[in-house]
Amino acid sequence: MNMASNIKSTTTSIASDLKPTGIKLFFKKLVQQRILVLMSVPFLIWLFLFKYLPLWGWTTAFQKYRPAKSFSEQEWVGLDQFKFLFQDERFLRVLRNTLAQSGINLALGFITAIILALLLNELRGMIFKRVVQTVTYMPHFLSWVVAAGIIQATLAPDGIINMLMIKLGMIEKGQEILFLGIPKDFWTILGLGTVWKDLGWNTIVYLAAMATIDPAQYEAAEMDGAGRFRRMWNVTLPGIKSVIVVLLILNIGNLMESGFEAQYLLKNGMNIDYSENIDIFVLTYGINQSNFSLAVAAGMFKSLVSIVLLFIANNIAKRAGESRLF
């Protein structure tokens, strides 16, 4: 019996030694999955051409770039463009605005999307549920040109908000408020406008995650006497926790991407100190004034900070034992 077990273990060890490892295993899997590899080639080509090859342009940030000159004729200035950025009050202001706008959009958009998904998941009337989903999805398909026009018309002195305030006696006629002319209110208006436009669309992933939760868990919780809100707290939220963490990491990585269209369309001379972000700064003080090196330096800074934030958020999730990107 011992001899048979020894022979079996020896055979198993020999077989494991014969299994390909390292580079051989890689090429073996590559051959086995050759169809998938071939299908991914067009995407990899697109990724290289439009995402990685343009990184060569980052060299412009270290030059005093002049379009008429060749690469070898450009004047190299080192970190001068970055030094200028961090000594410029305008850039520090737009950096503050970018982080504030992104933070407000993240907080409002993230929380409201989860709450709406939880409420939609609890609806039992399918017709009403579909109507609510359709109504909340529709603004996402509007361009920001149309959405900004709606927001401006709503907040105008003769808009519905001022009319409602007059009807309720909150203000008198002739004392209408120009909301977009109040600088410190711009961040709130932008945050609420972004929530209105993207709320329904942001719930799709959460609703899909909720659909994968085992119904037996809800039945067990109901048998234990848990009410509807208790089931949402103890069953639904834990069931989608991994999705919430991954999306939170991605959103933190995009904190430097506060948008462009909404700010550009809603800004005016009165609120510019709070509406102008890095993207508008790049357009106004970089491209429009032909200072391409400054524009590239600002964009490069934004990208590098986004990468750092992504790794920090992912590492925090890893240390906390939560789901993560990598």
mmCIF file of C-alpha atoms in Angstrom:
data_model
loop_
_atom_site.group_PDB
_atom_site.id
_atom_site.type_symbol
_atom_site.label_atom_id
_atom_site.label_comp_id
_atom_site.label_asym_id
_atom_site.label_seq_id
_atom_site.Cartn_x
_atom_site.Cartn_y
_atom_site.Cartn_z
ATOM 1 C CA MET A 1 0.000 0.000 0.000
ATOM 2 C CA ASN A 2 2.836 2.344 0.907
ATOM 3 C CA MET A 3 4.623 1.389 -2.312
ATOM 4 C CA ALA A 4 1.531 2.276 -4.373
ATOM 5 C CA SER A 5 1.168 5.638 -2.640
ATOM 6 C CA ASN A 6 4.864 6.371 -3.179
ATOM 7 C CA ILE A 7 4.525 5.563 -6.885
ATOM 8 C CA LYS A 8 1.458 7.792 -7.124
ATOM 9 C CA SER A 9 3.169 10.723 -5.397
ATOM 10 C CA THR A 10 6.259 10.270 -7.580
ATOM 11 C CA THR A 11 4.113 10.258 -10.717
ATOM 12 C CA THR A 12 2.281 13.401 -9.537
ATOM 13 C CA SER A 13 5.540 15.230 -8.825
ATOM 14 C CA ILE A 14 6.947 14.259 -12.239
ATOM 15 C CA ALA A 15 3.766 15.454 -13.949
ATOM 16 C CA SER A 16 3.904 18.755 -12.086
ATOM 17 C CA ASP A 17 7.542 19.184 -13.088
ATOM 18 C CA LEU A 18 6.570 18.668 -16.739
ATOM 19 C CA LYS A 19 3.911 21.389 -16.590
ATOM 20 C CA PRO A 20 5.020 24.539 -18.414
ATOM 21 C CA THR A 21 5.803 27.522 -16.225
ATOM 22 C CA GLY A 22 6.816 31.118 -16.733
ATOM 23 C CA ILE A 23 7.281 32.131 -20.358
ATOM 24 C CA LYS A 24 6.316 28.669 -21.647
ATOM 25 C CA LEU A 25 2.999 28.829 -19.804
ATOM 26 C CA PHE A 26 2.401 32.319 -21.194
ATOM 27 C CA PHE A 27 2.907 31.218 -24.788
ATOM 28 C CA LYS A 28 0.808 28.087 -24.243
ATOM 29 C CA LYS A 29 -2.132 30.195 -23.010
ATOM 30 C CA LEU A 30 -1.514 32.622 -25.872
ATOM 31 C CA VAL A 31 -1.917 29.806 -28.386
ATOM 32 C CA GLN A 32 -4.980 28.435 -26.612
ATOM 33 C CA GLN A 33 -6.662 31.852 -26.604
ATOM 34 C CA ARG A 34 -5.436 32.992 -30.018
ATOM 35 C CA ILE A 35 -8.949 33.909 -31.208
ATOM 36 C CA LEU A 36 -9.447 36.302 -28.295
ATOM 37 C CA VAL A 37 -5.959 37.727 -28.842
ATOM 38 C CA LEU A 38 -6.684 38.391 -32.529
ATOM 39 C CA MET A 39 -9.994 40.043 -31.614
ATOM 40 C CA SER A 40 -8.190 42.390 -29.221
ATOM 41 C CA VAL A 41 -5.528 43.483 -31.756
ATOM 42 C CA PRO A 42 -7.603 46.367 -33.266
ATOM 43 C CA PHE A 43 -8.289 47.713 -29.764
ATOM 44 C CA LEU A 44 -4.589 47.475 -28.822
ATOM 45 C CA ILE A 45 -3.645 49.334 -32.010
ATOM 46 C CA TRP A 46 -6.214 52.050 -31.201
ATOM 47 C CA LEU A 47 -4.950 52.228 -27.606
ATOM 48 C CA PHE A 48 -1.350 52.661 -28.760
ATOM 49 C CA LEU A 49 -2.117 55.242 -31.461
ATOM 50 C CA PHE A 50 -4.474 57.457 -29.467
ATOM 51 C CA LYS A 51 -3.448 56.925 -25.831
ATOM 52 C CA TYR A 52 0.259 56.108 -25.675
ATOM 53 C CA LEU A 53 1.815 57.576 -28.817
ATOM 54 C CA PRO A 54 0.537 61.111 -28.008
ATOM 55 C CA LEU A 55 2.508 60.981 -24.727
ATOM 56 C CA TRP A 56 5.479 61.973 -26.877
ATOM 57 C CA GLY A 57 3.900 65.434 -26.875
ATOM 58 C CA TRP A 58 4.646 65.747 -23.158
ATOM 59 C CA THR A 59 8.154 66.778 -24.156
ATOM 60 C CA THR A 60 6.591 70.109 -25.151
ATOM 61 C CA ALA A 61 6.114 70.919 -21.459
ATOM 62 C CA PHE A 62 9.900 71.108 -21.059
ATOM 63 C CA GLN A 63 10.403 73.368 -24.067
ATOM 64 C CA LYS A 64 9.627 76.908 -25.112
ATOM 65 C CA TYR A 65 7.688 75.440 -27.983
ATOM 66 C CA ARG A 66 7.425 77.253 -31.303
ATOM 67 C CA PRO A 67 5.289 75.545 -33.995
ATOM 68 C CA ALA A 68 7.455 76.756 -36.882
ATOM 69 C CA LYS A 69 10.566 74.999 -35.549
ATOM 70 C CA SER A 70 11.470 71.318 -35.730
ATOM 71 C CA PHE A 71 11.947 69.173 -32.629
ATOM 72 C CA SER A 72 15.741 69.574 -32.651
ATOM 73 C CA GLU A 73 15.444 73.370 -32.937
ATOM 74 C CA GLN A 74 13.180 73.823 -29.905
ATOM 75 C CA GLU A 75 14.537 75.650 -26.864
ATOM 76 C CA TRP A 76 14.599 73.410 -23.785
ATOM 77 C CA VAL A 77 13.655 75.230 -20.559
ATOM 78 C CA GLY A 78 13.434 72.333 -18.077
ATOM 79 C CA LEU A 79 10.806 72.822 -15.366
ATOM 80 C CA ASP A 80 10.233 76.529 -16.036
ATOM 81 C CA GLN A 81 6.642 75.982 -17.203
ATOM 82 C CA PHE A 82 5.786 74.052 -14.031
ATOM 83 C CA LYS A 83 7.448 76.718 -11.847
ATOM 84 C CA PHE A 84 5.389 79.378 -13.589
ATOM 85 C CA LEU A 85 2.184 77.390 -12.998
ATOM 86 C CA PHE A 86 2.688 77.071 -9.257
ATOM 87 C CA GLN A 87 3.670 80.733 -8.923
ATOM 88 C CA ASP A 88 0.623 81.882 -10.889
ATOM 89 C CA GLU A 89 -2.373 82.890 -8.765
ATOM 90 C CA ARG A 90 -4.757 82.085 -11.611
ATOM 91 C CA PHE A 91 -3.596 78.473 -11.782
ATOM 92 C CA LEU A 92 -3.824 78.017 -8.010
ATOM 93 C CA ARG A 93 -7.355 79.409 -8.182
ATOM 94 C CA VAL A 94 -8.430 77.065 -10.993
ATOM 95 C CA LEU A 95 -6.800 74.159 -9.156
ATOM 96 C CA ARG A 96 -8.940 74.974 -6.117
ATOM 97 C CA ASN A 97 -12.025 75.215 -8.328
ATOM 98 C CA THR A 98 -11.271 71.914 -10.055
ATOM 99 C CA LEU A 99 -10.897 70.002 -6.794
ATOM 100 C CA ALA A 100 -13.953 71.648 -5.235
ATOM 101 C CA GLN A 101 -16.166 71.009 -8.264
ATOM 102 C CA SER A 102 -15.003 67.395 -8.576
ATOM 103 C CA GLY A 103 -15.423 66.781 -4.847
ATOM 104 C CA ILE A 104 -18.977 68.146 -4.849
ATOM 105 C CA ASN A 105 -19.880 66.175 -7.991
ATOM 106 C CA LEU A 106 -18.405 63.011 -6.468
ATOM 107 C CA ALA A 107 -20.192 63.369 -3.136
ATOM 108 C CA LEU A 108 -23.576 64.340 -4.569
ATOM 109 C CA GLY A 109 -23.476 62.043 -7.583
ATOM 110 C CA PHE A 110 -22.213 59.001 -5.707
ATOM 111 C CA ILE A 111 -24.633 59.168 -2.787
ATOM 112 C CA THR A 112 -27.714 60.087 -4.833
ATOM 113 C CA ALA A 113 -27.052 57.334 -7.398
ATOM 114 C CA ILE A 114 -26.860 54.673 -4.672
ATOM 115 C CA ILE A 115 -30.011 55.983 -2.949
ATOM 116 C CA LEU A 116 -31.984 56.077 -6.208
ATOM 117 C CA ALA A 117 -30.815 52.562 -7.138
ATOM 118 C CA LEU A 118 -31.914 51.267 -3.720
ATOM 119 C CA LEU A 119 -35.336 52.884 -4.073
ATOM 120 C CA LEU A 120 -35.818 51.638 -7.640
ATOM 121 C CA ASN A 121 -34.817 48.140 -6.574
ATOM 122 C CA GLU A 122 -37.596 48.143 -3.973
ATOM 123 C CA LEU A 123 -40.333 49.141 -6.432
ATOM 124 C CA ARG A 124 -42.671 46.279 -7.270
ATOM 125 C CA GLY A 125 -44.844 48.025 -9.859
ATOM 126 C CA MET A 126 -42.875 47.456 -13.079
ATOM 127 C CA ILE A 127 -44.726 50.115 -15.091
ATOM 128 C CA PHE A 128 -44.064 52.841 -12.527
ATOM 129 C CA LYS A 129 -40.470 51.623 -12.119
ATOM 130 C CA ARG A 130 -39.815 51.863 -15.864
ATOM 131 C CA VAL A 131 -41.387 55.329 -16.025
ATOM 132 C CA VAL A 132 -39.122 56.561 -13.205
ATOM 133 C CA GLN A 133 -36.056 55.009 -14.852
ATOM 134 C CA THR A 134 -36.887 56.584 -18.216
ATOM 135 C CA VAL A 135 -37.486 60.027 -16.712
ATOM 136 C CA THR A 136 -34.216 59.936 -14.775
ATOM 137 C CA TYR A 137 -32.211 58.533 -17.730
ATOM 138 C CA MET A 138 -33.407 61.093 -20.292
ATOM 139 C CA PRO A 139 -31.311 64.121 -19.182
ATOM 140 C CA HIS A 140 -28.126 62.085 -19.689
ATOM 141 C CA PHE A 141 -28.773 62.009 -23.441
ATOM 142 C CA LEU A 142 -29.029 65.797 -23.642
ATOM 143 C CA SER A 143 -25.875 67.587 -24.694
ATOM 144 C CA TRP A 144 -24.476 70.048 -22.178
ATOM 145 C CA VAL A 145 -25.391 72.852 -24.596
ATOM 146 C CA VAL A 146 -29.083 72.008 -24.163
ATOM 147 C CA ALA A 147 -28.722 71.185 -20.446
ATOM 148 C CA ALA A 148 -26.898 74.468 -19.752
ATOM 149 C CA GLY A 149 -29.638 76.356 -21.598
ATOM 150 C CA ILE A 150 -32.282 74.716 -19.404
ATOM 151 C CA ILE A 151 -30.318 75.528 -16.230
ATOM 152 C CA GLN A 152 -29.801 79.154 -17.302
ATOM 153 C CA ALA A 153 -33.493 79.567 -18.167
ATOM 154 C CA THR A 154 -34.533 78.016 -14.849
ATOM 155 C CA LEU A 155 -32.237 80.251 -12.782
ATOM 156 C CA ALA A 156 -32.786 83.457 -14.771
ATOM 157 C CA PRO A 157 -34.463 86.452 -13.066
ATOM 158 C CA ASP A 158 -37.653 85.624 -14.998
ATOM 159 C CA GLY A 159 -37.160 81.873 -14.565
ATOM 160 C CA ILE A 160 -39.315 79.383 -12.721
ATOM 161 C CA ILE A 161 -37.262 79.498 -9.492
ATOM 162 C CA ASN A 162 -37.717 83.253 -9.051
ATOM 163 C CA MET A 163 -41.386 83.012 -10.046
ATOM 164 C CA LEU A 164 -41.929 80.304 -7.434
ATOM 165 C CA MET A 165 -40.132 82.335 -4.767
ATOM 166 C CA ILE A 166 -42.365 85.338 -5.544
ATOM 167 C CA LYS A 167 -45.506 83.155 -5.324
ATOM 168 C CA LEU A 168 -44.376 81.821 -1.941
ATOM 169 C CA GLY A 169 -43.632 85.301 -0.665
ATOM 170 C CA MET A 170 -39.919 84.657 -0.210
ATOM 171 C CA ILE A 171 -39.018 87.678 -2.358
ATOM 172 C CA GLU A 172 -40.970 90.569 -3.847
ATOM 173 C CA LYS A 173 -41.432 91.278 -7.515
ATOM 174 C CA GLY A 174 -38.529 93.394 -8.735
ATOM 175 C CA GLN A 175 -36.120 91.694 -6.317
ATOM 176 C CA GLU A 176 -35.431 88.670 -8.529
ATOM 177 C CA ILE A 177 -32.106 86.908 -7.923
ATOM 178 C CA LEU A 178 -29.527 86.296 -10.652
ATOM 179 C CA PHE A 179 -28.292 82.979 -9.278
ATOM 180 C CA LEU A 180 -25.493 82.543 -11.813
ATOM 181 C CA GLY A 181 -24.225 85.980 -10.840
ATOM 182 C CA ILE A 182 -23.473 84.873 -7.272
ATOM 183 C CA PRO A 183 -19.898 83.505 -7.448
ATOM 184 C CA LYS A 184 -19.965 81.284 -4.346
ATOM 185 C CA ASP A 185 -23.196 79.598 -5.460
ATOM 186 C CA PHE A 186 -21.671 78.338 -8.714
ATOM 187 C CA TRP A 187 -20.226 75.135 -7.228
ATOM 188 C CA THR A 188 -23.626 74.200 -5.759
ATOM 189 C CA ILE A 189 -25.450 74.977 -9.015
ATOM 190 C CA LEU A 190 -22.947 72.920 -11.004
ATOM 191 C CA GLY A 191 -23.192 70.002 -8.576
ATOM 192 C CA LEU A 192 -26.991 69.949 -8.619
ATOM 193 C CA GLY A 193 -27.055 70.356 -12.402
ATOM 194 C CA THR A 194 -24.659 67.429 -12.834
ATOM 195 C CA VAL A 195 -26.762 65.267 -10.508
ATOM 196 C CA TRP A 196 -29.923 66.120 -12.473
ATOM 197 C CA LYS A 197 -28.235 65.255 -15.774
ATOM 198 C CA ASP A 198 -26.403 62.033 -14.829
ATOM 199 C CA LEU A 199 -28.283 60.613 -11.837
ATOM 200 C CA GLY A 200 -30.350 58.034 -13.720
ATOM 201 C CA TRP A 201 -27.430 56.891 -15.845
ATOM 202 C CA ASN A 202 -25.203 56.395 -12.795
ATOM 203 C CA THR A 203 -27.710 53.992 -11.225
ATOM 204 C CA ILE A 204 -27.424 51.418 -14.021
ATOM 205 C CA VAL A 205 -24.331 49.675 -12.621
ATOM 206 C CA TYR A 206 -25.810 49.523 -9.103
ATOM 207 C CA LEU A 207 -29.104 48.090 -10.353
ATOM 208 C CA ALA A 208 -27.195 45.454 -12.324
ATOM 209 C CA ALA A 209 -25.206 44.540 -9.203
ATOM 210 C CA MET A 210 -28.398 44.294 -7.136
ATOM 211 C CA ALA A 211 -29.877 41.880 -9.675
ATOM 212 C CA THR A 212 -27.104 39.367 -8.826
ATOM 213 C CA ILE A 213 -27.999 39.193 -5.116
ATOM 214 C CA ASP A 214 -29.539 35.861 -4.131
ATOM 215 C CA PRO A 215 -33.289 36.358 -3.414
ATOM 216 C CA ALA A 216 -32.988 33.751 -0.641
ATOM 217 C CA GLN A 217 -31.096 36.335 1.408
ATOM 218 C CA TYR A 218 -34.063 38.714 1.294
ATOM 219 C CA GLU A 219 -36.433 35.869 2.209
ATOM 220 C CA ALA A 220 -34.263 34.868 5.163
ATOM 221 C CA ALA A 221 -34.064 38.480 6.366
ATOM 222 C CA GLU A 222 -37.836 38.868 6.028
ATOM 223 C CA MET A 223 -38.412 35.678 8.041
ATOM 224 C CA ASP A 224 -36.175 37.127 10.758
ATOM 225 C CA GLY A 225 -38.491 40.121 10.948
ATOM 226 C CA ALA A 226 -36.361 42.617 9.003
ATOM 227 C CA GLY A 227 -38.340 45.449 7.438
ATOM 228 C CA ARG A 228 -37.730 46.934 4.009
ATOM 229 C CA PHE A 229 -35.114 49.479 5.144
ATOM 230 C CA ARG A 230 -33.371 46.873 7.307
ATOM 231 C CA ARG A 231 -33.157 44.536 4.288
ATOM 232 C CA MET A 232 -31.654 47.337 2.210
ATOM 233 C CA TRP A 233 -29.060 48.026 4.917
ATOM 234 C CA ASN A 234 -28.150 44.418 5.796
ATOM 235 C CA VAL A 235 -28.620 42.633 2.447
ATOM 236 C CA THR A 236 -28.586 45.010 -0.532
ATOM 237 C CA LEU A 237 -25.753 47.341 0.487
ATOM 238 C CA PRO A 238 -23.367 44.511 1.539
ATOM 239 C CA GLY A 239 -24.253 42.736 -1.717
ATOM 240 C CA ILE A 240 -23.076 45.657 -3.844
ATOM 241 C CA LYS A 241 -20.237 46.810 -1.575
ATOM 242 C CA SER A 242 -17.511 45.581 -3.933
ATOM 243 C CA VAL A 243 -19.059 47.504 -6.847
ATOM 244 C CA ILE A 244 -19.335 50.647 -4.706
ATOM 245 C CA VAL A 245 -15.657 50.443 -3.681
ATOM 246 C CA VAL A 246 -14.398 49.898 -7.251
ATOM 247 C CA LEU A 247 -16.482 52.786 -8.623
ATOM 248 C CA LEU A 248 -15.349 54.997 -5.732
ATOM 249 C CA ILE A 249 -11.701 54.256 -6.584
ATOM 250 C CA LEU A 250 -12.325 55.146 -10.241
ATOM 251 C CA ASN A 251 -14.095 58.370 -9.274
ATOM 252 C CA ILE A 252 -11.280 59.385 -6.921
ATOM 253 C CA GLY A 253 -8.857 58.814 -9.804
ATOM 254 C CA ASN A 254 -10.939 61.270 -11.831
ATOM 255 C CA LEU A 255 -10.972 64.052 -9.236
ATOM 256 C CA MET A 256 -8.902 66.250 -11.548
ATOM 257 C CA GLU A 257 -11.479 65.770 -14.315
ATOM 258 C CA SER A 258 -14.216 68.164 -13.219
ATOM 259 C CA GLY A 259 -15.487 68.638 -16.774
ATOM 260 C CA PHE A 260 -15.342 71.370 -19.360
ATOM 261 C CA GLU A 261 -18.630 71.925 -21.222
ATOM 262 C CA ALA A 262 -20.775 72.724 -18.178
ATOM 263 C CA GLN A 263 -18.290 75.195 -16.709
ATOM 264 C CA TYR A 264 -17.594 76.832 -20.061
ATOM 265 C CA LEU A 265 -21.295 77.294 -20.857
ATOM 266 C CA LEU A 266 -22.422 78.426 -17.389
ATOM 267 C CA LYS A 267 -19.538 80.771 -16.590
ATOM 268 C CA ASN A 268 -19.796 84.534 -16.914
ATOM 269 C CA GLY A 269 -17.831 87.571 -15.828
ATOM 270 C CA MET A 270 -19.414 87.561 -12.368
ATOM 271 C CA ASN A 271 -18.714 83.939 -11.408
ATOM 272 C CA ILE A 272 -15.461 83.333 -13.293
ATOM 273 C CA ASP A 273 -13.422 83.164 -10.072
ATOM 274 C CA TYR A 274 -15.370 80.045 -9.078
ATOM 275 C CA SER A 275 -16.297 78.557 -12.478
ATOM 276 C CA GLU A 276 -12.931 78.455 -14.232
ATOM 277 C CA ASN A 277 -11.193 75.070 -13.904
ATOM 278 C CA ILE A 278 -7.956 73.585 -15.279
ATOM 279 C CA ASP A 279 -9.434 72.657 -18.668
ATOM 280 C CA ILE A 280 -10.702 76.203 -19.230
ATOM 281 C CA PHE A 281 -7.350 77.558 -18.000
ATOM 282 C CA VAL A 282 -5.557 75.402 -20.600
ATOM 283 C CA LEU A 283 -7.838 76.715 -23.344
ATOM 284 C CA THR A 284 -7.750 80.372 -22.271
ATOM 285 C CA TYR A 285 -4.138 80.907 -21.227
ATOM 286 C CA GLY A 286 -2.493 78.116 -23.206
ATOM 287 C CA ILE A 287 -4.051 77.360 -26.564
ATOM 288 C CA ASN A 288 -5.781 80.713 -27.224
ATOM 289 C CA GLN A 289 -2.550 82.598 -26.453
ATOM 290 C CA SER A 290 -0.409 80.071 -28.361
ATOM 291 C CA ASN A 291 1.474 79.163 -25.177
ATOM 292 C CA PHE A 292 1.343 75.438 -25.987
ATOM 293 C CA SER A 293 4.082 74.507 -23.530
ATOM 294 C CA LEU A 294 2.090 75.961 -20.642
ATOM 295 C CA ALA A 295 -1.039 74.126 -21.801
ATOM 296 C CA VAL A 296 0.799 70.793 -21.987
ATOM 297 C CA ALA A 297 2.413 71.356 -18.578
ATOM 298 C CA ALA A 298 -1.001 71.988 -16.982
ATOM 299 C CA GLY A 299 -2.505 68.918 -18.664
ATOM 300 C CA MET A 300 0.508 66.807 -17.686
ATOM 301 C CA PHE A 301 0.192 67.893 -14.054
ATOM 302 C CA LYS A 302 -3.505 66.977 -14.068
ATOM 303 C CA SER A 303 -2.796 63.506 -15.497
ATOM 304 C CA LEU A 304 0.005 62.747 -13.040
ATOM 305 C CA VAL A 305 -2.085 63.809 -10.041
ATOM 306 C CA SER A 306 -4.954 61.608 -11.288
ATOM 307 C CA ILE A 307 -2.613 58.598 -11.487
ATOM 308 C CA VAL A 308 -1.290 59.242 -7.972
ATOM 309 C CA LEU A 309 -4.828 59.582 -6.556
ATOM 310 C CA LEU A 310 -5.855 56.337 -8.276
ATOM 311 C CA PHE A 311 -2.961 54.388 -6.739
ATOM 312 C CA ILE A 312 -3.550 55.913 -3.293
ATOM 313 C CA ALA A 313 -7.268 55.027 -3.343
ATOM 314 C CA ASN A 314 -6.526 51.526 -4.595
ATOM 315 C CA ASN A 315 -3.872 50.984 -1.918
ATOM 316 C CA ILE A 316 -6.241 52.170 0.834
ATOM 317 C CA ALA A 317 -8.887 49.716 -0.385
ATOM 318 C CA LYS A 318 -6.253 46.953 -0.467
ATOM 319 C CA ARG A 319 -5.157 47.628 3.116
ATOM 320 C CA ALA A 320 -8.783 47.714 4.233
ATOM 321 C CA GLY A 321 -9.348 44.296 2.653
ATOM 322 C CA GLU A 322 -11.917 45.625 0.175
ATOM 323 C CA SER A 323 -12.289 45.010 -3.558
ATOM 324 C CA ARG A 324 -9.823 46.952 -5.676
ATOM 325 C CA LEU A 325 -8.741 47.502 -9.264
ATOM 326 C CA PHE A 326 -5.350 45.770 -9.072
#
